[in-house]
Amino acid sequence: MLKNSLTHYGLVSVLLHWLIALVVFGLFALGFWMVDLSYYSEWYRTAPYWHKSIGILLALAMILRLCWRVVSPPPKPLVTHKHWERRVSAAMHLCLYFGIAVLVIRGYLISTEDGRAIAVFNWFEVPSFGALFVDQADIAGLVHEYMAYSLILLATLHGLAALKHHFIDKDHTLKRMFGKKP
Ligand code: HEM
């Protein structure tokens, strides 16, 4: 039930997948909105505080997800998936993992350049290593922004592919990501 099998996703992978998907789209929306807030907005400090706190929790969830992949590898691709579909989908999953890792690391580098730690909901703090290279916040900020747009584009394509499997091919791909057994 908790673990994946050769043919189905267990509860842990399913919950982590949908939670992380929700958080990625939510953080994008929050980030998109907060960059235009004026200094006089009541959200001026709160929104970045939430964005950073949730971003660090996302990093922890990704580490958990990667560890879980080792403990409980994902099921085999469906036999109905063509060879090229398997390769594209594996490459896409890799890009999604990589994109989230780059986003989180760049987000950390933006916030910690001034030497201040990141407070995660006042539960704990992630220490700062200060400025590690010249123009750190500016460079990291630019990469963070472009990576965020790229990740949302990739995640949307990935979601559309899942919907195509469900509504056009009428196979088990999407149902499987909700924990359904074949
Ligand atoms: C930011 C959003 C998302 C991310 C980062 C993401 C990431 C991933 C990753 C890494 C996998 C590979 C399996 C694993 O490692 O657990 C996967 C599988 C899958 N995802 Fe997503 N996903 C996102 C959004 C979505 C959305 C919106 C949908 C559907 C509308 C979706 C449907 C699926 C399905 C059906 C699979 C299983 C594919 C298979 O078994 O071959 N995902 N996703």
mmCIF file of N, CA and C in Angstrom, residues 45-108:
data_model
loop_
_atom_site.group_PDB
_atom_site.id
_atom_site.type_symbol
_atom_site.label_atom_id
_atom_site.label_comp_id
_atom_site.label_asym_id
_atom_site.label_seq_id
_atom_site.Cartn_x
_atom_site.Cartn_y
_atom_site.Cartn_z
ATOM 1 N N ARG A 45 6.467 42.001 3.129
ATOM 2 C CA ARG A 45 7.421 41.133 3.825
ATOM 3 C C ARG A 45 6.885 39.713 3.992
ATOM 4 N N THR A 46 5.566 39.613 4.169
ATOM 5 C CA THR A 46 4.976 38.291 4.431
ATOM 6 C C THR A 46 5.072 37.356 3.230
ATOM 7 N N ALA A 47 4.816 37.884 2.024
ATOM 8 C CA ALA A 47 4.800 37.002 0.839
ATOM 9 C C ALA A 47 6.178 36.362 0.593
ATOM 10 N N PRO A 48 7.286 37.136 0.612
ATOM 11 C CA PRO A 48 8.592 36.483 0.439
ATOM 12 C C PRO A 48 8.916 35.499 1.567
ATOM 13 N N TYR A 49 8.453 35.824 2.775
ATOM 14 C CA TYR A 49 8.682 34.930 3.924
ATOM 15 C C TYR A 49 8.000 33.576 3.664
ATOM 16 N N TRP A 50 6.783 33.611 3.158
ATOM 17 C CA TRP A 50 6.056 32.372 2.809
ATOM 18 C C TRP A 50 6.730 31.663 1.642
ATOM 19 N N HIS A 51 7.103 32.459 0.628
ATOM 20 C CA HIS A 51 7.720 31.885 -0.576
ATOM 21 C C HIS A 51 9.008 31.128 -0.198
ATOM 22 N N LYS A 52 9.824 31.749 0.663
ATOM 23 C CA LYS A 52 11.098 31.126 1.044
ATOM 24 C C LYS A 52 10.864 29.915 1.943
ATOM 25 N N SER A 53 9.945 30.065 2.902
ATOM 26 C CA SER A 53 9.681 28.950 3.828
ATOM 27 C C SER A 53 9.173 27.728 3.064
ATOM 28 N N ILE A 54 8.213 27.951 2.171
ATOM 29 C CA ILE A 54 7.640 26.821 1.416
ATOM 30 C C ILE A 54 8.695 26.255 0.459
ATOM 31 N N GLY A 55 9.538 27.132 -0.090
ATOM 32 C CA GLY A 55 10.608 26.680 -0.990
ATOM 33 C C GLY A 55 11.577 25.734 -0.283
ATOM 34 N N ILE A 56 11.923 26.058 0.959
ATOM 35 C CA ILE A 56 12.837 25.169 1.706
ATOM 36 C C ILE A 56 12.129 23.837 2.015
ATOM 37 N N LEU A 57 10.841 23.910 2.355
ATOM 38 C CA LEU A 57 10.096 22.664 2.625
ATOM 39 C C LEU A 57 10.003 21.820 1.345
ATOM 40 N N LEU A 58 9.890 22.515 0.196
ATOM 41 C CA LEU A 58 9.865 21.799 -1.090
ATOM 42 C C LEU A 58 11.187 21.052 -1.297
ATOM 43 N N ALA A 59 12.297 21.719 -0.937
ATOM 44 C CA ALA A 59 13.611 21.073 -1.084
ATOM 45 C C ALA A 59 13.655 19.799 -0.227
ATOM 46 N N LEU A 60 13.122 19.892 0.999
ATOM 47 C CA LEU A 60 13.135 18.716 1.880
ATOM 48 C C LEU A 60 12.250 17.607 1.304
ATOM 49 N N ALA A 61 11.093 18.004 0.749
ATOM 50 C CA ALA A 61 10.183 17.009 0.155
ATOM 51 C C ALA A 61 10.850 16.327 -1.047
ATOM 52 N N MET A 62 11.648 17.106 -1.822
ATOM 53 C CA MET A 62 12.344 16.519 -2.977
ATOM 54 C C MET A 62 13.414 15.532 -2.527
ATOM 55 N N ILE A 63 14.107 15.869 -1.423
ATOM 56 C CA ILE A 63 15.130 14.939 -0.910
ATOM 57 C C ILE A 63 14.442 13.646 -0.464
ATOM 58 N N LEU A 64 13.303 13.814 0.225
ATOM 59 C CA LEU A 64 12.536 12.644 0.674
ATOM 60 C C LEU A 64 12.097 11.805 -0.531
ATOM 61 N N ARG A 65 11.656 12.503 -1.590
ATOM 62 C CA ARG A 65 11.167 11.809 -2.782
ATOM 63 C C ARG A 65 12.289 11.009 -3.460
ATOM 64 N N LEU A 66 13.479 11.633 -3.521
ATOM 65 C CA LEU A 66 14.612 10.934 -4.147
ATOM 66 C C LEU A 66 15.014 9.717 -3.310
ATOM 67 N N CYS A 67 15.020 9.886 -1.971
ATOM 68 C CA CYS A 67 15.359 8.749 -1.095
ATOM 69 C C CYS A 67 14.319 7.645 -1.282
ATOM 70 N N TRP A 68 13.045 8.070 -1.374
ATOM 71 C CA TRP A 68 11.964 7.084 -1.510
ATOM 72 C C TRP A 68 12.077 6.310 -2.834
ATOM 73 N N ARG A 69 12.541 6.995 -3.875
ATOM 74 C CA ARG A 69 12.755 6.336 -5.181
ATOM 75 C C ARG A 69 13.757 5.202 -5.073
ATOM 76 N N VAL A 70 14.768 5.408 -4.175
ATOM 77 C CA VAL A 70 15.791 4.371 -3.988
ATOM 78 C C VAL A 70 15.187 3.201 -3.203
ATOM 79 N N VAL A 71 14.439 3.541 -2.136
ATOM 80 C CA VAL A 71 13.819 2.500 -1.302
ATOM 81 C C VAL A 71 12.749 1.748 -2.093
ATOM 82 N N SER A 72 11.977 2.520 -2.863
ATOM 83 C CA SER A 72 10.829 1.932 -3.549
ATOM 84 C C SER A 72 10.774 2.469 -4.995
ATOM 85 N N PRO A 73 11.474 1.815 -5.927
ATOM 86 C CA PRO A 73 11.550 2.331 -7.310
ATOM 87 C C PRO A 73 10.169 2.410 -7.971
ATOM 88 N N PRO A 74 10.008 3.365 -8.911
ATOM 89 C CA PRO A 74 8.700 3.516 -9.572
ATOM 90 C C PRO A 74 8.357 2.290 -10.424
ATOM 91 N N PRO A 75 7.057 2.101 -10.733
ATOM 92 C CA PRO A 75 6.669 0.938 -11.548
ATOM 93 C C PRO A 75 7.260 0.988 -12.956
ATOM 94 N N LYS A 76 7.222 -0.139 -13.621
ATOM 95 C CA LYS A 76 7.699 -0.222 -15.021
ATOM 96 C C LYS A 76 6.737 0.570 -15.912
ATOM 97 N N PRO A 77 7.226 1.118 -17.054
ATOM 98 C CA PRO A 77 6.302 1.825 -17.968
ATOM 99 C C PRO A 77 5.204 0.868 -18.447
ATOM 100 N N LEU A 78 4.049 1.436 -18.793
ATOM 101 C CA LEU A 78 2.956 0.581 -19.292
ATOM 102 C C LEU A 78 3.379 -0.051 -20.619
ATOM 103 N N VAL A 79 2.929 -1.277 -20.887
ATOM 104 C CA VAL A 79 3.337 -1.951 -22.126
ATOM 105 C C VAL A 79 2.797 -1.216 -23.359
ATOM 106 N N THR A 80 1.698 -0.466 -23.151
ATOM 107 C CA THR A 80 1.111 0.257 -24.288
ATOM 108 C C THR A 80 1.934 1.498 -24.671
ATOM 109 N N HIS A 81 2.846 1.940 -23.785
ATOM 110 C CA HIS A 81 3.672 3.115 -24.108
ATOM 111 C C HIS A 81 4.707 2.748 -25.162
ATOM 112 N N LYS A 82 4.775 3.581 -26.219
ATOM 113 C CA LYS A 82 5.747 3.295 -27.278
ATOM 114 C C LYS A 82 7.160 3.569 -26.777
ATOM 115 N N HIS A 83 8.141 3.058 -27.503
ATOM 116 C CA HIS A 83 9.543 3.195 -27.086
ATOM 117 C C HIS A 83 9.928 4.671 -26.932
ATOM 118 N N TRP A 84 9.557 5.493 -27.936
ATOM 119 C CA TRP A 84 9.936 6.916 -27.875
ATOM 120 C C TRP A 84 9.223 7.625 -26.722
ATOM 121 N N GLU A 85 7.976 7.195 -26.434
ATOM 122 C CA GLU A 85 7.234 7.830 -25.324
ATOM 123 C C GLU A 85 7.953 7.575 -23.995
ATOM 124 N N ARG A 86 8.450 6.370 -23.832
ATOM 125 C CA ARG A 86 9.171 6.028 -22.599
ATOM 126 C C ARG A 86 10.411 6.895 -22.433
ATOM 127 N N ARG A 87 11.117 7.089 -23.570
ATOM 128 C CA ARG A 87 12.363 7.866 -23.494
ATOM 129 C C ARG A 87 12.056 9.333 -23.209
ATOM 130 N N VAL A 88 11.022 9.868 -23.905
ATOM 131 C CA VAL A 88 10.676 11.283 -23.693
ATOM 132 C C VAL A 88 10.200 11.482 -22.253
ATOM 133 N N SER A 89 9.385 10.552 -21.761
ATOM 134 C CA SER A 89 8.842 10.736 -20.414
ATOM 135 C C SER A 89 9.949 10.611 -19.361
ATOM 136 N N ALA A 90 10.910 9.700 -19.563
ATOM 137 C CA ALA A 90 12.022 9.586 -18.602
ATOM 138 C C ALA A 90 12.857 10.874 -18.623
ATOM 139 N N ALA A 91 13.096 11.414 -19.841
ATOM 140 C CA ALA A 91 13.885 12.657 -19.950
ATOM 141 C C ALA A 91 13.125 13.805 -19.274
ATOM 142 N N MET A 92 11.808 13.820 -19.456
ATOM 143 C CA MET A 92 10.981 14.876 -18.848
ATOM 144 C C MET A 92 11.049 14.805 -17.313
ATOM 145 N N HIS A 93 10.935 13.596 -16.773
ATOM 146 C CA HIS A 93 11.001 13.450 -15.308
ATOM 147 C C HIS A 93 12.347 13.954 -14.778
ATOM 148 N N LEU A 94 13.404 13.642 -15.523
ATOM 149 C CA LEU A 94 14.748 14.085 -15.127
ATOM 150 C C LEU A 94 14.815 15.620 -15.143
ATOM 151 N N CYS A 95 14.262 16.217 -16.209
ATOM 152 C CA CYS A 95 14.264 17.691 -16.313
ATOM 153 C C CYS A 95 13.462 18.315 -15.175
ATOM 154 N N LEU A 96 12.346 17.686 -14.801
ATOM 155 C CA LEU A 96 11.523 18.243 -13.719
ATOM 156 C C LEU A 96 12.304 18.208 -12.396
ATOM 157 N N TYR A 97 12.955 17.095 -12.129
ATOM 158 C CA TYR A 97 13.769 16.998 -10.901
ATOM 159 C C TYR A 97 14.888 18.037 -10.931
ATOM 160 N N PHE A 98 15.576 18.107 -12.083
ATOM 161 C CA PHE A 98 16.702 19.023 -12.220
ATOM 162 C C PHE A 98 16.224 20.479 -12.074
ATOM 163 N N GLY A 99 15.106 20.800 -12.717
ATOM 164 C CA GLY A 99 14.563 22.165 -12.672
ATOM 165 C C GLY A 99 14.242 22.587 -11.245
ATOM 166 N N ILE A 100 13.629 21.697 -10.487
ATOM 167 C CA ILE A 100 13.284 22.043 -9.099
ATOM 168 C C ILE A 100 14.565 22.249 -8.282
ATOM 169 N N ALA A 101 15.558 21.373 -8.501
ATOM 170 C CA ALA A 101 16.818 21.496 -7.746
ATOM 171 C C ALA A 101 17.480 22.848 -8.043
ATOM 172 N N VAL A 102 17.557 23.213 -9.328
ATOM 173 C CA VAL A 102 18.199 24.493 -9.690
ATOM 174 C C VAL A 102 17.417 25.664 -9.076
ATOM 175 N N LEU A 103 16.091 25.600 -9.170
ATOM 176 C CA LEU A 103 15.251 26.689 -8.624
ATOM 177 C C LEU A 103 15.498 26.890 -7.132
ATOM 178 N N VAL A 104 15.491 25.781 -6.400
ATOM 179 C CA VAL A 104 15.635 25.874 -4.947
ATOM 180 C C VAL A 104 17.033 26.411 -4.584
ATOM 181 N N ILE A 105 18.067 25.893 -5.267
ATOM 182 C CA ILE A 105 19.432 26.328 -4.946
ATOM 183 C C ILE A 105 19.603 27.815 -5.286
ATOM 184 N N ARG A 106 19.054 28.228 -6.446
ATOM 185 C CA ARG A 106 19.177 29.639 -6.837
ATOM 186 C C ARG A 106 18.383 30.529 -5.877
ATOM 187 N N GLY A 107 17.242 30.051 -5.447
ATOM 188 C CA GLY A 107 16.431 30.806 -4.473
ATOM 189 C C GLY A 107 17.220 31.009 -3.190
ATOM 190 N N TYR A 108 17.900 29.956 -2.757
ATOM 191 C CA TYR A 108 18.723 30.036 -1.534
ATOM 192 C C TYR A 108 19.828 31.081 -1.717
#
